Coordinates of C-alpha atoms in Angstrom, one line a residue:
Chain A
X1 CA -167.3 -65.0 0.1
X2 CA -165.0 -61.6 -0.1
X3 CA -161.1 -62.3 1.6
X4 CA -162.4 -59.7 4.2
X5 CA -165.3 -61.9 5.2
X6 CA -163.2 -64.7 5.3
X7 CA -160.8 -64.0 6.7
X8 CA -163.4 -63.4 9.7
X9 CA -165.4 -66.5 9.3
X10 CA -162.3 -69.0 9.0
X11 CA -162.3 -68.5 12.9
X12 CA -165.8 -69.9 13.4
X13 CA -164.8 -72.6 11.2
X14 CA -161.9 -73.3 13.0
X15 CA -164.1 -73.3 16.6
X16 CA -166.9 -75.2 14.5
X17 CA -169.1 -72.5 15.4
X18 CA -170.7 -72.0 11.9
X19 CA -173.6 -74.2 11.2
X20 CA -172.6 -76.3 7.0
X21 CA -174.3 -73.7 4.6
X22 CA -171.7 -70.5 5.8
X23 CA -169.4 -73.4 6.2
X24 CA -169.5 -74.5 3.6
X25 CA -169.1 -71.6 1.7
X26 CA -165.8 -70.0 3.3
X27 CA -164.9 -73.9 3.0
X28 CA -165.0 -73.4 -0.7
X29 CA -163.0 -69.7 -0.6
X30 CA -160.4 -71.5 1.4
X31 CA -160.0 -73.7 -1.6
X32 CA -160.2 -71.3 -4.6
X33 CA -158.0 -68.6 -2.3
X34 CA -154.2 -69.6 -1.8
X35 CA -153.5 -66.3 0.5
X36 CA -157.0 -67.1 2.5
X37 CA -156.0 -70.7 2.7
X38 CA -152.3 -69.5 4.0
X39 CA -153.8 -67.9 6.8
X40 CA -156.3 -70.7 7.3
X41 CA -153.0 -73.0 7.7
X42 CA -151.4 -70.1 10.2
X43 CA -154.3 -69.8 12.3
X44 CA -155.3 -73.6 12.3
X45 CA -151.5 -73.5 13.4
X46 CA -152.1 -70.9 16.4
X47 CA -154.7 -72.2 17.4
X48 CA -153.8 -75.3 18.2
X49 CA -150.1 -74.0 20.5
X50 CA -152.6 -72.1 22.2
X51 CA -155.3 -75.6 23.2
X52 CA -151.6 -76.5 24.6
X53 CA -152.6 -77.4 28.5
X54 CA -148.7 -75.4 29.0
X55 CA -150.8 -72.1 28.6
X56 CA -153.1 -72.7 31.3
X57 CA -152.5 -71.7 35.4
X58 CA -153.1 -74.5 37.5
X59 CA -155.0 -73.6 40.2
X60 CA -152.6 -72.8 44.0
X61 CA -154.3 -76.3 46.1
X62 CA -154.4 -74.7 49.5
X63 CA -157.2 -71.4 47.1
X64 CA -160.3 -74.7 47.1
X65 CA -159.8 -74.9 50.9
X66 CA -160.0 -71.1 51.4
X67 CA -162.6 -70.0 49.3
X68 CA -164.7 -72.7 51.6
X69 CA -163.4 -71.6 55.0
X70 CA -163.7 -67.7 53.8
X71 CA -167.8 -69.1 52.3
X72 CA -168.7 -71.1 55.7
X73 CA -167.1 -68.4 57.5
X74 CA -167.6 -64.6 55.7
X75 CA -166.4 -62.9 59.1
X76 CA -164.3 -60.1 58.0
X77 CA -161.1 -61.9 59.7
X78 CA -161.5 -64.6 57.1
X79 CA -160.6 -63.8 54.5
X80 CA -157.7 -61.6 52.4
X81 CA -159.6 -59.3 51.0
X82 CA -162.7 -57.8 50.8
X83 CA -165.4 -59.3 53.2
X84 CA -169.4 -58.0 51.9
X85 CA -171.8 -58.5 54.3
X86 CA -174.5 -60.7 54.7
X87 CA -178.2 -58.9 53.8
X88 CA -179.2 -60.6 56.6
X89 CA -176.2 -59.9 58.6
X90 CA -177.4 -58.9 62.8
X91 CA -177.4 -55.0 63.4
X92 CA -173.9 -54.9 65.5
X93 CA -172.4 -57.9 61.8
X94 CA -173.7 -55.0 59.7
X95 CA -172.0 -51.7 61.5
X96 CA -168.6 -53.4 62.3
X97 CA -168.4 -53.8 58.5
X98 CA -169.4 -50.3 57.4
X99 CA -165.5 -49.9 57.7
X100 CA -165.5 -51.4 54.5
X101 CA -166.3 -48.5 52.2
X102 CA -163.6 -46.6 54.1
X103 CA -161.3 -49.0 52.9
X104 CA -161.8 -48.9 49.2
X105 CA -162.3 -45.1 48.8
X106 CA -159.1 -45.3 50.5
X107 CA -157.9 -48.4 47.5
X108 CA -159.6 -46.0 45.4
X109 CA -156.6 -43.2 46.4
X110 CA -159.6 -40.8 47.0
X111 CA -159.9 -38.5 49.7
X112 CA -163.1 -39.7 51.5
X113 CA -162.9 -37.5 54.8
X114 CA -166.4 -39.0 56.6
X115 CA -167.4 -35.6 57.9
X116 CA -167.6 -35.1 61.8
X117 CA -171.2 -33.6 61.0
X118 CA -173.0 -36.2 59.7
X119 CA -173.1 -39.9 60.9
X120 CA -174.6 -43.2 61.4
X121 CA -175.5 -46.0 58.2
X122 CA -176.7 -42.9 55.7
X123 CA -174.0 -41.3 55.8
X124 CA -171.7 -44.4 55.1
X125 CA -174.2 -45.8 53.4
X126 CA -173.9 -41.8 51.2
X127 CA -170.3 -42.5 51.3
X128 CA -170.4 -45.7 49.1
X129 CA -173.5 -45.0 46.7
X130 CA -170.4 -42.3 46.5
X131 CA -167.7 -44.4 45.8
X132 CA -169.4 -46.2 43.3
X133 CA -170.3 -43.6 41.7
X134 CA -166.7 -42.4 41.5
X135 CA -165.2 -46.5 39.8
X136 CA -167.8 -47.2 37.5
X137 CA -167.0 -43.3 36.0
X138 CA -163.6 -44.2 36.2
X139 CA -163.6 -48.3 35.8
X140 CA -164.4 -48.8 32.0
X141 CA -167.2 -50.4 33.2
X142 CA -169.8 -47.9 33.5
X143 CA -172.7 -50.5 32.4
X144 CA -173.0 -53.4 31.7
X145 CA -176.2 -52.8 28.9
X146 CA -175.9 -50.1 27.0
X147 CA -179.2 -48.9 25.6
X148 CA -181.4 -46.0 25.9
X149 CA -184.2 -48.7 25.9
X150 CA -186.3 -49.6 29.5
X151 CA -187.6 -53.1 27.5
X152 CA -183.9 -53.9 26.9
X153 CA -182.6 -52.5 29.8
X154 CA -185.1 -54.2 32.6
X155 CA -185.3 -57.8 32.0
X156 CA -181.2 -57.1 31.0
X157 CA -181.6 -57.4 35.2
X158 CA -183.8 -60.6 34.8
X159 CA -181.9 -63.4 36.8
X160 CA -179.5 -61.5 38.0
X161 CA -181.4 -60.0 40.5
X162 CA -184.2 -60.7 43.5
X163 CA -186.5 -58.2 42.5
X164 CA -187.1 -56.3 39.1
X165 CA -185.6 -52.2 39.3
X166 CA -188.3 -49.0 37.3
X167 CA -186.3 -48.7 35.0
X168 CA -187.8 -45.8 33.2
X169 CA -185.9 -43.7 30.3
X170 CA -186.9 -39.9 30.7
X171 CA -185.5 -38.7 27.6
X172 CA -188.1 -36.6 26.3
X173 CA -187.6 -34.4 29.5
X174 CA -183.8 -33.9 28.3
X175 CA -182.7 -36.9 30.8
X176 CA -181.7 -40.0 28.7
X177 CA -181.2 -43.3 30.4
X178 CA -178.3 -44.8 28.2
X179 CA -177.9 -48.6 30.2
X180 CA -177.5 -50.0 34.0
X181 CA -175.3 -52.7 35.4
X182 CA -175.4 -54.7 38.4
X183 CA -173.2 -52.6 41.2
X184 CA -172.6 -53.8 45.0
X185 CA -174.9 -51.6 48.3
X186 CA -174.8 -52.2 51.3
X187 CA -174.2 -55.1 51.5
X188 CA -176.3 -56.7 48.6
X189 CA -176.0 -56.4 44.7
X190 CA -178.3 -53.2 43.7
X191 CA -179.5 -52.7 40.4
X192 CA -177.8 -48.9 39.4
X193 CA -179.1 -47.1 36.1
X194 CA -177.2 -44.9 34.4
X195 CA -178.5 -41.9 32.9
X196 CA -177.1 -38.9 30.9
X197 CA -177.8 -35.0 31.1
X198 CA -175.8 -33.3 28.7
X199 CA -172.6 -33.9 29.5
X200 CA -172.9 -35.2 33.0
X201 CA -173.5 -38.8 34.1
X202 CA -176.3 -39.5 36.3
X203 CA -176.0 -43.3 38.8
X204 CA -179.4 -44.9 39.9
X205 CA -178.9 -47.4 42.1
X206 CA -182.2 -48.8 43.9
X207 CA -182.3 -52.2 45.8
X208 CA -185.0 -53.2 48.1
X209 CA -186.6 -50.6 50.8
X210 CA -186.3 -53.0 53.9
X211 CA -188.0 -50.2 55.8
X212 CA -185.3 -49.9 58.6
X213 CA -184.1 -47.1 56.9
X214 CA -184.9 -43.7 57.3
X215 CA -188.2 -43.0 55.2
X216 CA -187.5 -39.1 55.1
X217 CA -185.7 -37.6 51.1
X218 CA -182.6 -35.7 51.4
X219 CA -180.1 -33.9 48.7
X220 CA -176.1 -33.7 50.1
X221 CA -173.7 -33.2 48.6
X222 CA -170.4 -35.1 49.1
X223 CA -167.1 -34.4 48.0
X224 CA -168.3 -32.9 45.0
X225 CA -171.0 -34.9 44.3
X226 CA -175.0 -34.9 44.5
X227 CA -176.2 -37.2 45.7
X228 CA -180.1 -37.7 46.5
X229 CA -181.9 -40.4 49.2
X230 CA -186.1 -41.1 48.9
X231 CA -187.9 -44.3 49.0
X232 CA -190.1 -44.9 46.1
X233 CA -192.7 -47.7 45.8
X234 CA -190.8 -49.4 48.7
X235 CA -187.1 -49.5 46.8
X236 CA -184.3 -47.6 48.2
X237 CA -182.8 -45.3 45.5
X238 CA -180.1 -43.0 45.6
X239 CA -179.1 -40.8 42.6
X240 CA -175.1 -39.9 41.8
X241 CA -174.1 -37.2 40.5
X242 CA -171.5 -34.0 39.2
X243 CA -174.7 -32.1 37.8
X244 CA -175.9 -28.8 40.0
X245 CA -178.8 -30.0 42.8
X246 CA -181.0 -28.1 40.9
X247 CA -181.0 -30.1 38.3
X248 CA -180.5 -33.4 40.1
X249 CA -183.4 -32.1 41.9
X250 CA -185.8 -31.9 39.0
X251 CA -184.7 -35.2 37.2
X252 CA -185.4 -36.8 41.3
X253 CA -188.9 -35.7 40.8
X254 CA -189.1 -37.7 38.0
X255 CA -188.1 -40.7 39.9
X256 CA -190.2 -39.7 42.7
X257 CA -193.8 -39.6 39.9
X258 CA -192.6 -42.1 38.3
X259 CA -191.5 -45.2 40.2
Chain B
X1 CA -185.1 -64.7 61.9
X2 CA -182.7 -64.6 64.2
X3 CA -181.9 -68.5 64.5
X4 CA -181.5 -68.3 60.7
X5 CA -178.7 -66.3 61.2
X6 CA -176.5 -69.1 62.1
X7 CA -176.9 -71.4 59.5
X8 CA -174.2 -74.7 60.7
X9 CA -171.1 -74.7 58.0
X10 CA -172.4 -77.0 55.9
X11 CA -176.2 -75.5 55.3
X12 CA -178.1 -76.6 52.2
X13 CA -177.5 -73.2 50.5
X14 CA -173.5 -73.4 51.3
X15 CA -173.3 -76.6 49.8
X16 CA -175.3 -76.6 46.1
X17 CA -173.5 -73.1 45.8
X18 CA -169.9 -75.8 46.2
X19 CA -171.4 -78.6 44.1
X20 CA -172.4 -76.1 41.2
X21 CA -168.7 -73.5 41.0
X22 CA -166.4 -75.6 43.3
X23 CA -165.8 -77.0 40.2
X24 CA -165.5 -74.3 37.7
X25 CA -162.5 -73.3 40.4
X26 CA -159.4 -74.6 37.5
X27 CA -161.9 -72.0 34.6
X28 CA -161.5 -69.1 37.2
X29 CA -158.3 -68.5 38.3
X30 CA -157.4 -69.6 35.2
X31 CA -158.9 -66.4 34.3
X32 CA -158.3 -64.9 36.5
X33 CA -154.5 -65.2 36.1
X34 CA -154.4 -64.0 32.9
X35 CA -156.0 -60.7 33.4
X36 CA -154.2 -60.0 36.5
X37 CA -150.9 -61.3 35.1
X38 CA -149.7 -62.6 39.1
X39 CA -150.6 -65.6 41.2
X40 CA -151.5 -63.7 44.3
X41 CA -153.2 -61.1 42.2
X42 CA -155.4 -63.6 40.8
X43 CA -156.1 -65.8 43.8
X44 CA -157.4 -62.7 45.9
X45 CA -159.3 -62.0 42.6
X46 CA -160.7 -64.6 41.7
X47 CA -161.4 -65.1 46.1
X48 CA -163.2 -62.0 46.0
X49 CA -165.9 -63.0 43.4
X50 CA -166.8 -66.3 44.4
X51 CA -167.9 -64.3 48.1
X52 CA -169.7 -62.5 45.5
X53 CA -170.9 -65.2 43.5
X54 CA -172.3 -67.0 47.2
X55 CA -174.0 -63.6 47.9
X56 CA -175.4 -63.0 44.2
X57 CA -176.2 -67.1 43.8
X58 CA -179.9 -66.9 44.6
X59 CA -179.9 -64.0 41.3
X60 CA -178.2 -67.3 39.4
X61 CA -181.7 -69.1 37.9
X62 CA -180.5 -72.6 36.3
X63 CA -177.8 -71.7 32.9
X64 CA -174.0 -72.7 33.2
X65 CA -172.5 -71.8 36.8
X66 CA -169.0 -71.9 34.1
X67 CA -170.4 -69.4 32.1
X68 CA -172.3 -66.9 35.0
X69 CA -169.0 -67.6 37.4
X70 CA -165.7 -66.6 34.6
X71 CA -169.4 -64.1 34.4
X72 CA -168.2 -62.7 37.9
X73 CA -164.6 -63.6 37.9
X74 CA -163.9 -61.1 34.9
X75 CA -166.0 -58.9 36.4
X76 CA -164.0 -58.6 40.0
X77 CA -160.7 -58.6 37.7
X78 CA -161.5 -55.8 36.0
X79 CA -162.7 -54.2 38.8
X80 CA -159.6 -55.0 40.0
X81 CA -157.2 -54.1 38.0
X82 CA -159.0 -50.5 37.5
X83 CA -158.5 -49.9 41.3
X84 CA -154.8 -50.8 41.4
X85 CA -153.5 -50.6 38.4
X86 CA -155.3 -47.4 36.7
X87 CA -157.9 -48.8 34.0
X88 CA -156.1 -51.4 31.7
X89 CA -156.4 -49.1 29.1
X90 CA -158.4 -50.3 26.8
X91 CA -156.5 -51.0 22.9
X92 CA -157.4 -48.2 20.2
X93 CA -161.1 -50.2 18.1
X94 CA -160.5 -49.7 15.1
X95 CA -163.8 -51.5 13.7
X96 CA -163.8 -50.3 9.7
X97 CA -160.6 -51.4 9.7
X98 CA -160.4 -55.4 8.5
X99 CA -158.8 -58.2 9.6
X100 CA -157.2 -59.2 6.7
X101 CA -155.6 -55.7 8.1
X102 CA -154.3 -56.5 11.2
X103 CA -153.2 -59.6 10.3
X104 CA -148.7 -60.5 10.0
X105 CA -147.9 -60.1 5.8
X106 CA -145.3 -63.6 5.8
X107 CA -146.2 -65.0 8.7
X108 CA -145.8 -69.6 8.1
X109 CA -148.1 -72.0 9.6
X110 CA -144.1 -74.2 10.5
X111 CA -143.1 -70.6 12.2
X112 CA -146.3 -71.3 14.6
X113 CA -146.2 -74.4 14.8
X114 CA -142.3 -74.7 15.9
X115 CA -142.3 -71.1 17.3
X116 CA -141.3 -71.3 21.6
X117 CA -143.6 -72.1 24.4
X118 CA -142.2 -69.5 26.1
X119 CA -142.6 -66.8 23.2
X120 CA -146.7 -67.7 22.5
X121 CA -147.1 -67.5 26.4
X122 CA -145.9 -63.7 26.4
X123 CA -147.3 -62.5 22.9
X124 CA -150.9 -64.0 24.5
X125 CA -149.8 -61.6 27.8
X126 CA -149.6 -59.1 25.7
X127 CA -151.9 -59.0 24.1
X128 CA -154.5 -56.1 25.1
X129 CA -156.7 -57.6 27.3
X130 CA -159.6 -57.3 25.4
X131 CA -158.7 -59.9 23.0
X132 CA -156.9 -61.5 25.3
X133 CA -160.2 -63.0 27.4
X134 CA -161.7 -64.1 25.1
X135 CA -158.6 -66.2 23.4
X136 CA -157.9 -67.6 27.3
X137 CA -162.1 -68.3 27.1
X138 CA -162.7 -69.8 23.8
X139 CA -158.7 -71.2 23.3
X140 CA -157.2 -72.5 26.2
X141 CA -160.6 -72.9 28.2
X142 CA -162.3 -74.5 25.2
X143 CA -166.0 -71.8 25.7
X144 CA -168.4 -72.0 22.7
X145 CA -168.6 -68.3 21.8
X146 CA -172.7 -68.9 23.8
X147 CA -170.5 -69.8 26.6
X148 CA -168.4 -66.2 26.0
X149 CA -171.5 -64.1 25.6
X150 CA -172.6 -64.9 28.6
X151 CA -168.9 -64.6 30.5
X152 CA -167.9 -61.9 29.0
X153 CA -171.9 -59.9 28.5
X154 CA -171.5 -59.8 24.8
X155 CA -173.1 -60.2 21.5
X156 CA -171.7 -63.2 19.7
X157 CA -171.5 -61.2 16.6
X158 CA -168.9 -59.4 18.7
X159 CA -167.0 -62.7 19.8
X160 CA -166.2 -63.8 16.5
X161 CA -164.8 -60.5 15.3
X162 CA -163.3 -60.2 18.6
X163 CA -161.9 -63.8 17.9
X164 CA -160.7 -62.7 14.7
X165 CA -159.4 -59.8 15.2
X166 CA -157.6 -60.4 18.8
X167 CA -155.9 -64.2 17.2
X168 CA -154.4 -62.4 14.1
X169 CA -153.1 -59.1 16.7
X170 CA -152.3 -61.8 19.0
X171 CA -150.2 -63.0 14.9
X172 CA -148.8 -60.2 14.6
X173 CA -147.0 -60.0 17.9
X174 CA -146.1 -63.3 18.0
X175 CA -144.0 -62.1 14.6
X176 CA -142.5 -59.4 16.2
X177 CA -140.9 -61.6 19.4
X178 CA -139.3 -64.1 16.0
X179 CA -137.9 -61.2 14.6
X180 CA -136.3 -60.1 16.6
X181 CA -134.6 -63.2 17.8
X182 CA -133.4 -64.4 14.2

């Protein structure tokens, strides 16, 4: 065992995470190597300092009560911060909560101004989807699972969602799948698949269609982003990218065929 | 359908949720507090995370509830950070540099033992968030590598190397503070 290996593995030894054979191997190295032994003692001391209770922040006593109340009420007033509408929320509740994407957009310091000519829930959804797309690019949170293999990405969603999104790789058509993540749209967890085309990132948001959404397909431009909406196999699919409409249309056609 | 919406305050789903996730609020708050580094903001993050968890709860199919809620707290914290403070710039990851080269030279175990608690805390606060989070989960919360892997959505091997690197960087930050004091 080299010192470089020992200097990583000694942490797993301290944490009691090595199997017996490996643990003995590391111990043997440390015994025969003064430099590693010194490092080991120092990290052991560090570890016991970190375990010190004083470093743990105690929960403010009011937090549990606040959360308990917020969970039970789940109305916009109940929470100081963001409240997500229930999937089963009544239509009027939904309408009230559609103000949320706008508020979110404002905190993003992005000027997302609803257009006067368009209206309705579809428009709010489009804003929400674009906001999510932009957020995914800003944060270092484009992907939860990084893989170009649909057999890795699809199972990753198991247990995280109550539906199984269709996952396909379109690499041979110039739109490789690069990963996926969980997102939150229209008051519910959704699957977000990330594709790439050249330098452009494409987000595809997928969730089961409730049937009350308009089924007409459309493509539109939203604050410089192109958004395409469709329903494929009873799934809502929203495709968002800064890619030009023609290329994005090609991509959408692939989704439609494979769906 | 309508009748179902008007749940009584303490329906079984809510009680299950309480029983499973409220006991981990301490861990949730501690992680959020270390990540966003502000009491009020951490409370907002935990509250948002719990509301999200309540929505996602139908997707929770067994497993460790603590890792599960911490994964949501972590995501909510990072989303919060990027939304409110600009991205918490990720530390430069240079996997070609050996952990050994990150360690400070000549920092003795005794110096670490005698270092002021305020100094240890400040060094940990200064550490880049991807290292800070694994150290908080492992050393302060006592999570296993497997639990950290779930909560931080990392492969177990990465958990190990990130802890090794994180502690080496932390030792370096601590040594800098000790040197300044003298």
